[in-house]
Short mmCIF file of N, CA and C in Angstrom, two decimals:
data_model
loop_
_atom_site.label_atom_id
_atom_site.label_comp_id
_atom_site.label_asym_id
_atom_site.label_seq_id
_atom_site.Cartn_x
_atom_site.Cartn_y
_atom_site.Cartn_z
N UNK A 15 88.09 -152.88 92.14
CA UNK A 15 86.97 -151.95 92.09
C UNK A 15 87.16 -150.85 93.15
N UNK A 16 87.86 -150.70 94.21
CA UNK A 16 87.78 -150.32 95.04
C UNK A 16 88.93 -149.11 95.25
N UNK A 17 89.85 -149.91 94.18
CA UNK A 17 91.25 -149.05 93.63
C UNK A 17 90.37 -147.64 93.21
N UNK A 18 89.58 -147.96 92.10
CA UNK A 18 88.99 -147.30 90.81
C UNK A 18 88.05 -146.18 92.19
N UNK A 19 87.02 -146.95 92.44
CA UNK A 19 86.24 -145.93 93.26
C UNK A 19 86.77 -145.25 94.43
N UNK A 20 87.96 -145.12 94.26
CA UNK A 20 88.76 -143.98 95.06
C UNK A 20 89.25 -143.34 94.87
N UNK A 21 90.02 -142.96 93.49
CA UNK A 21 90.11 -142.09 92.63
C UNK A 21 89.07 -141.61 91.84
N UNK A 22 87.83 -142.24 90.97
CA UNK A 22 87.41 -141.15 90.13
C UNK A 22 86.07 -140.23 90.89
N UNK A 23 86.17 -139.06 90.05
CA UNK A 23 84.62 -137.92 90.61
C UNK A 23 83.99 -138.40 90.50
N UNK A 24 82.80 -137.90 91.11
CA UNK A 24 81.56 -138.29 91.08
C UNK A 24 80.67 -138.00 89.43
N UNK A 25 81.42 -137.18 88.68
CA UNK A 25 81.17 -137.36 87.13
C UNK A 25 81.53 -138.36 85.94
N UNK A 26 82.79 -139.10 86.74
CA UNK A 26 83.15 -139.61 86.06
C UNK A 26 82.44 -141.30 85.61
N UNK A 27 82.83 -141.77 84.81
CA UNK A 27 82.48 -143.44 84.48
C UNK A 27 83.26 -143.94 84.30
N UNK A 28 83.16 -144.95 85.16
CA UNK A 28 84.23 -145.96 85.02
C UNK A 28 83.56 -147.33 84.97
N UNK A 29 83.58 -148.50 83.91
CA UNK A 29 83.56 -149.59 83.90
C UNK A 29 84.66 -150.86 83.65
N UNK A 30 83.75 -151.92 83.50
CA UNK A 30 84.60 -153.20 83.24
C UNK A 30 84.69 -153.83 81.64
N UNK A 31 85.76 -153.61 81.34
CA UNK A 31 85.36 -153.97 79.89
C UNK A 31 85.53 -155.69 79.32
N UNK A 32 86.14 -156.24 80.49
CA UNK A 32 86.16 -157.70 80.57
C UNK A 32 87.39 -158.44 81.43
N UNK A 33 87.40 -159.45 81.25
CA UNK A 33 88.89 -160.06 82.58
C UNK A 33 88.84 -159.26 83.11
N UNK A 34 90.32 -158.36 82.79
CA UNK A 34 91.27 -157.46 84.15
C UNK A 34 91.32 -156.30 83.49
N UNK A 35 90.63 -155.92 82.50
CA UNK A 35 90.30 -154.35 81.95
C UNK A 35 89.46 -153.71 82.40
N UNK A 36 89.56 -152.67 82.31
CA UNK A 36 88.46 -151.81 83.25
C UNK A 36 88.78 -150.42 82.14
N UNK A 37 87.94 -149.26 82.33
CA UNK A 37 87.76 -148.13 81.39
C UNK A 37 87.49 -147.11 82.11
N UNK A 38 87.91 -145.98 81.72
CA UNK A 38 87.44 -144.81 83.13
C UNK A 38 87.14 -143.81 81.85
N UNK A 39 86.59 -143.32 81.91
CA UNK A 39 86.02 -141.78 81.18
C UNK A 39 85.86 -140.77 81.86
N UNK A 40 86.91 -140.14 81.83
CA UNK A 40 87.37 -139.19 82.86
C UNK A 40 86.75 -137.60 82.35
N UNK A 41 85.43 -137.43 82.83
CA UNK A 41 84.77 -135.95 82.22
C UNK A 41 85.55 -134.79 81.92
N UNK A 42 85.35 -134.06 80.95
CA UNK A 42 85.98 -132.76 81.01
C UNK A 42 87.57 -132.83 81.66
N UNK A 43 88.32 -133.69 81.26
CA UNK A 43 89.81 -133.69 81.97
C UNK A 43 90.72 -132.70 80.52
N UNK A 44 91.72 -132.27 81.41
CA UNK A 44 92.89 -131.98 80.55
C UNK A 44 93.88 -132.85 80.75
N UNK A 45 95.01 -132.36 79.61
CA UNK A 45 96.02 -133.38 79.82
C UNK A 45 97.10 -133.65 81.35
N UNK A 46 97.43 -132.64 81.63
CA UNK A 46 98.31 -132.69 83.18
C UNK A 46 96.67 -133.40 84.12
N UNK A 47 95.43 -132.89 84.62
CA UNK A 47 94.64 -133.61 85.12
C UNK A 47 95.06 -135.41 84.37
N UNK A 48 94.73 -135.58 83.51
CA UNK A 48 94.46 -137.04 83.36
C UNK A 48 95.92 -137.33 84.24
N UNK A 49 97.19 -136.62 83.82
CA UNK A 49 98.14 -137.68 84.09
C UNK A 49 98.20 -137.67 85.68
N UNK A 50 96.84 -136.52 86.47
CA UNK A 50 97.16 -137.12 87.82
C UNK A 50 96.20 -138.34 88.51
N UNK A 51 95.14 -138.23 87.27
CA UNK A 51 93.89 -138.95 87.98
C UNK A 51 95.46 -140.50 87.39
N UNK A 52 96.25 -140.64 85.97
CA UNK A 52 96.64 -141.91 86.52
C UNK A 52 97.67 -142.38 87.23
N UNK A 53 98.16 -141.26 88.04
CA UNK A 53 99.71 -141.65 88.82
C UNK A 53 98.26 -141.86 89.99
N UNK A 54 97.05 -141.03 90.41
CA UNK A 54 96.39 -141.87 92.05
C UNK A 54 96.30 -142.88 91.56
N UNK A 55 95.22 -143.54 90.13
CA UNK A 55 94.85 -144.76 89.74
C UNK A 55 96.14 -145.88 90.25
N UNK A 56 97.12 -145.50 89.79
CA UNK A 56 98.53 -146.32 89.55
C UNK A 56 98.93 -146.78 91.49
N UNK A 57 98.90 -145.47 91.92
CA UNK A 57 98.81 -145.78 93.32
C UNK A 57 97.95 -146.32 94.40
N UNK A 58 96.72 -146.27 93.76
CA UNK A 58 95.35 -146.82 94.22
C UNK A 58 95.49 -148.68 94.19
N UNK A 59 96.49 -148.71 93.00
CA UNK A 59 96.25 -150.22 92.72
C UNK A 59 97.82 -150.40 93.61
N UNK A 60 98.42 -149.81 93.83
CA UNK A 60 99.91 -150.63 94.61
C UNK A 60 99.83 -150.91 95.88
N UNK A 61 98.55 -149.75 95.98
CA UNK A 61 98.26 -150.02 98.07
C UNK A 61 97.52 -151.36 97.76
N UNK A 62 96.91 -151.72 97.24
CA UNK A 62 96.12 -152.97 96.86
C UNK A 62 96.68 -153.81 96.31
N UNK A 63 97.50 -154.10 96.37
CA UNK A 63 98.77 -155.39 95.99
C UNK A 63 98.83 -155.44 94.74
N UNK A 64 98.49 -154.34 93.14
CA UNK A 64 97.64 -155.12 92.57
C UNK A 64 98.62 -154.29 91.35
N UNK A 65 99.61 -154.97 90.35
CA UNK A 65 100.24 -154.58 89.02
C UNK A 65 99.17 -154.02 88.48
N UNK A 66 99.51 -152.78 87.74
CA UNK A 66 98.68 -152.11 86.57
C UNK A 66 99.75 -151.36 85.65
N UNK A 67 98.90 -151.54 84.58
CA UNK A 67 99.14 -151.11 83.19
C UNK A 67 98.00 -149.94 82.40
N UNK A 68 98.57 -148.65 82.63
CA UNK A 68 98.02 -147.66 82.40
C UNK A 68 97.89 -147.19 80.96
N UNK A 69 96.71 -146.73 79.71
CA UNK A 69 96.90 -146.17 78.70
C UNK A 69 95.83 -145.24 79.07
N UNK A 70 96.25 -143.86 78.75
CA UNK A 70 95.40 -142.79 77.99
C UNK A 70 95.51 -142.17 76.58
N UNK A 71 94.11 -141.75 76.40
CA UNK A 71 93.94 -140.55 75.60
C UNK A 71 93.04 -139.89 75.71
N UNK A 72 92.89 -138.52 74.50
CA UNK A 72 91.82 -137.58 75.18
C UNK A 72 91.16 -137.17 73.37
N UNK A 73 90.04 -136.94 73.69
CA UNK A 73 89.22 -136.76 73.08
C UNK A 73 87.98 -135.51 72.82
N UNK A 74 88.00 -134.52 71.93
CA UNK A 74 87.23 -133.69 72.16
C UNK A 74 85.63 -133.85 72.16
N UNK A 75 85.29 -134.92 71.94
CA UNK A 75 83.85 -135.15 71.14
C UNK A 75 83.46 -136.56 71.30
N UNK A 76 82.13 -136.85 71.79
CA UNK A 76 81.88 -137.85 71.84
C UNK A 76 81.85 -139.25 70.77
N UNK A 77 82.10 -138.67 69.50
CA UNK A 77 82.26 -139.34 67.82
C UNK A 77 83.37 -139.81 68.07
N UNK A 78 84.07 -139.32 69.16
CA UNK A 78 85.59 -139.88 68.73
C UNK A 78 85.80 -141.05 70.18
N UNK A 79 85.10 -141.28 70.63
CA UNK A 79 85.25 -141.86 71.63
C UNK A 79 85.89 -143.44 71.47
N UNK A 80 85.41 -144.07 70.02
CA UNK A 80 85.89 -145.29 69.89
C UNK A 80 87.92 -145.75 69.61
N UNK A 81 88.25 -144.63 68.81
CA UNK A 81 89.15 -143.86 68.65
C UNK A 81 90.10 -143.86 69.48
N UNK A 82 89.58 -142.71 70.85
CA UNK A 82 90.35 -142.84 71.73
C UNK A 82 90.24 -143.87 72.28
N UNK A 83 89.86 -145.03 72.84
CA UNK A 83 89.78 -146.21 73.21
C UNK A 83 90.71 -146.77 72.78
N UNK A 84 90.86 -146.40 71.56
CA UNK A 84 91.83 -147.53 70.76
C UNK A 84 93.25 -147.06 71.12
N UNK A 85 93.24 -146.08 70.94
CA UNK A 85 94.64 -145.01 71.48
C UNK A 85 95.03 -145.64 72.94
N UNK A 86 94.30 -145.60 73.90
CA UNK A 86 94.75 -146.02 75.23
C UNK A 86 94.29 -147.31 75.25
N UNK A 87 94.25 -148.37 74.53
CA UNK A 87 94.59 -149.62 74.87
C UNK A 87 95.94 -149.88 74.21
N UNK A 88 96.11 -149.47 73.06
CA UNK A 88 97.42 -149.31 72.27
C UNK A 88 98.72 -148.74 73.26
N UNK A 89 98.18 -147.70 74.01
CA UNK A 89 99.37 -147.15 74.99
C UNK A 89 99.12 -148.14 76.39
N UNK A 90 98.26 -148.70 77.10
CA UNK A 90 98.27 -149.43 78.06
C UNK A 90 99.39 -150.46 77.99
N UNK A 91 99.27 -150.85 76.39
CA UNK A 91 99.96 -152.48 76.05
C UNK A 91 100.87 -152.31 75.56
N UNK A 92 101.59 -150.63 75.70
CA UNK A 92 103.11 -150.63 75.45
C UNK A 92 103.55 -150.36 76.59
N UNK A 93 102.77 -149.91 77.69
CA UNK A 93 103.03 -149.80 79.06
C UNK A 93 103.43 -151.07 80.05
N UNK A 94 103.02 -152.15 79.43
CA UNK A 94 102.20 -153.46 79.82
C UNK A 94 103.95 -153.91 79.24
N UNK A 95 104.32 -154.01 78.23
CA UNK A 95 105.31 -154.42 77.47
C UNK A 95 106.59 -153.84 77.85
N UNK A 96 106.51 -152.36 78.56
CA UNK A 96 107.64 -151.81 78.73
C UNK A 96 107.93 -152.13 80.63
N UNK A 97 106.85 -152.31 81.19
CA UNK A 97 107.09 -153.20 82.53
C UNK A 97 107.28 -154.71 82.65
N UNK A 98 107.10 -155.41 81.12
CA UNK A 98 107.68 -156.75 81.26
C UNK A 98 109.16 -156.43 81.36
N UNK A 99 109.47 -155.55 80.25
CA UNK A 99 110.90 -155.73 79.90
C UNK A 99 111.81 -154.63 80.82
N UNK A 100 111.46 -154.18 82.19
CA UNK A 100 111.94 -153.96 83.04
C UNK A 100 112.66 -154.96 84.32
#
């Protein structure tokens, strides 16, 4: 938690979606922004002893929100898969 609340704005939301998942909804981001909010995220968790497995996507509209969810758990768990097989 502590990883998370050190990287995101004060606009942003971030929750727990269960176990060791967590969700960030990163307001109004573009694409180069997201990929920095997840190289801090990524670094937030290494100062904290702590493996992570990163997925994004982006979304124009709140309709699509389930969507993208699905998109960045789909990319987390090839992320997840491509650091096993490292």
């Amino acid at each position: 938690a502590d990883a998370i609340r050190s990287v995101v704005r004060e606009h942003d939301v971030a929750a727990r979606l269960g176990g060791d998942e967590f969700a960030l909804l990163a307001v109004e981001t573009n694409g180069p922004e997201a990929a920095t909010i997840t190289k801090r995220l990524t670094e937030a968790f290494r100062r904290a002893g702590v493996s992570v497995s990163i997925g994004s996507a982006r979304t124009e509209n709140a309709h699509d929100l389930g969507d993208a969810t699905r998109k960045a758990d789909e990319a987390m768990y090839r992320r997840k898969g491509d650091r096993r097989a490292s």
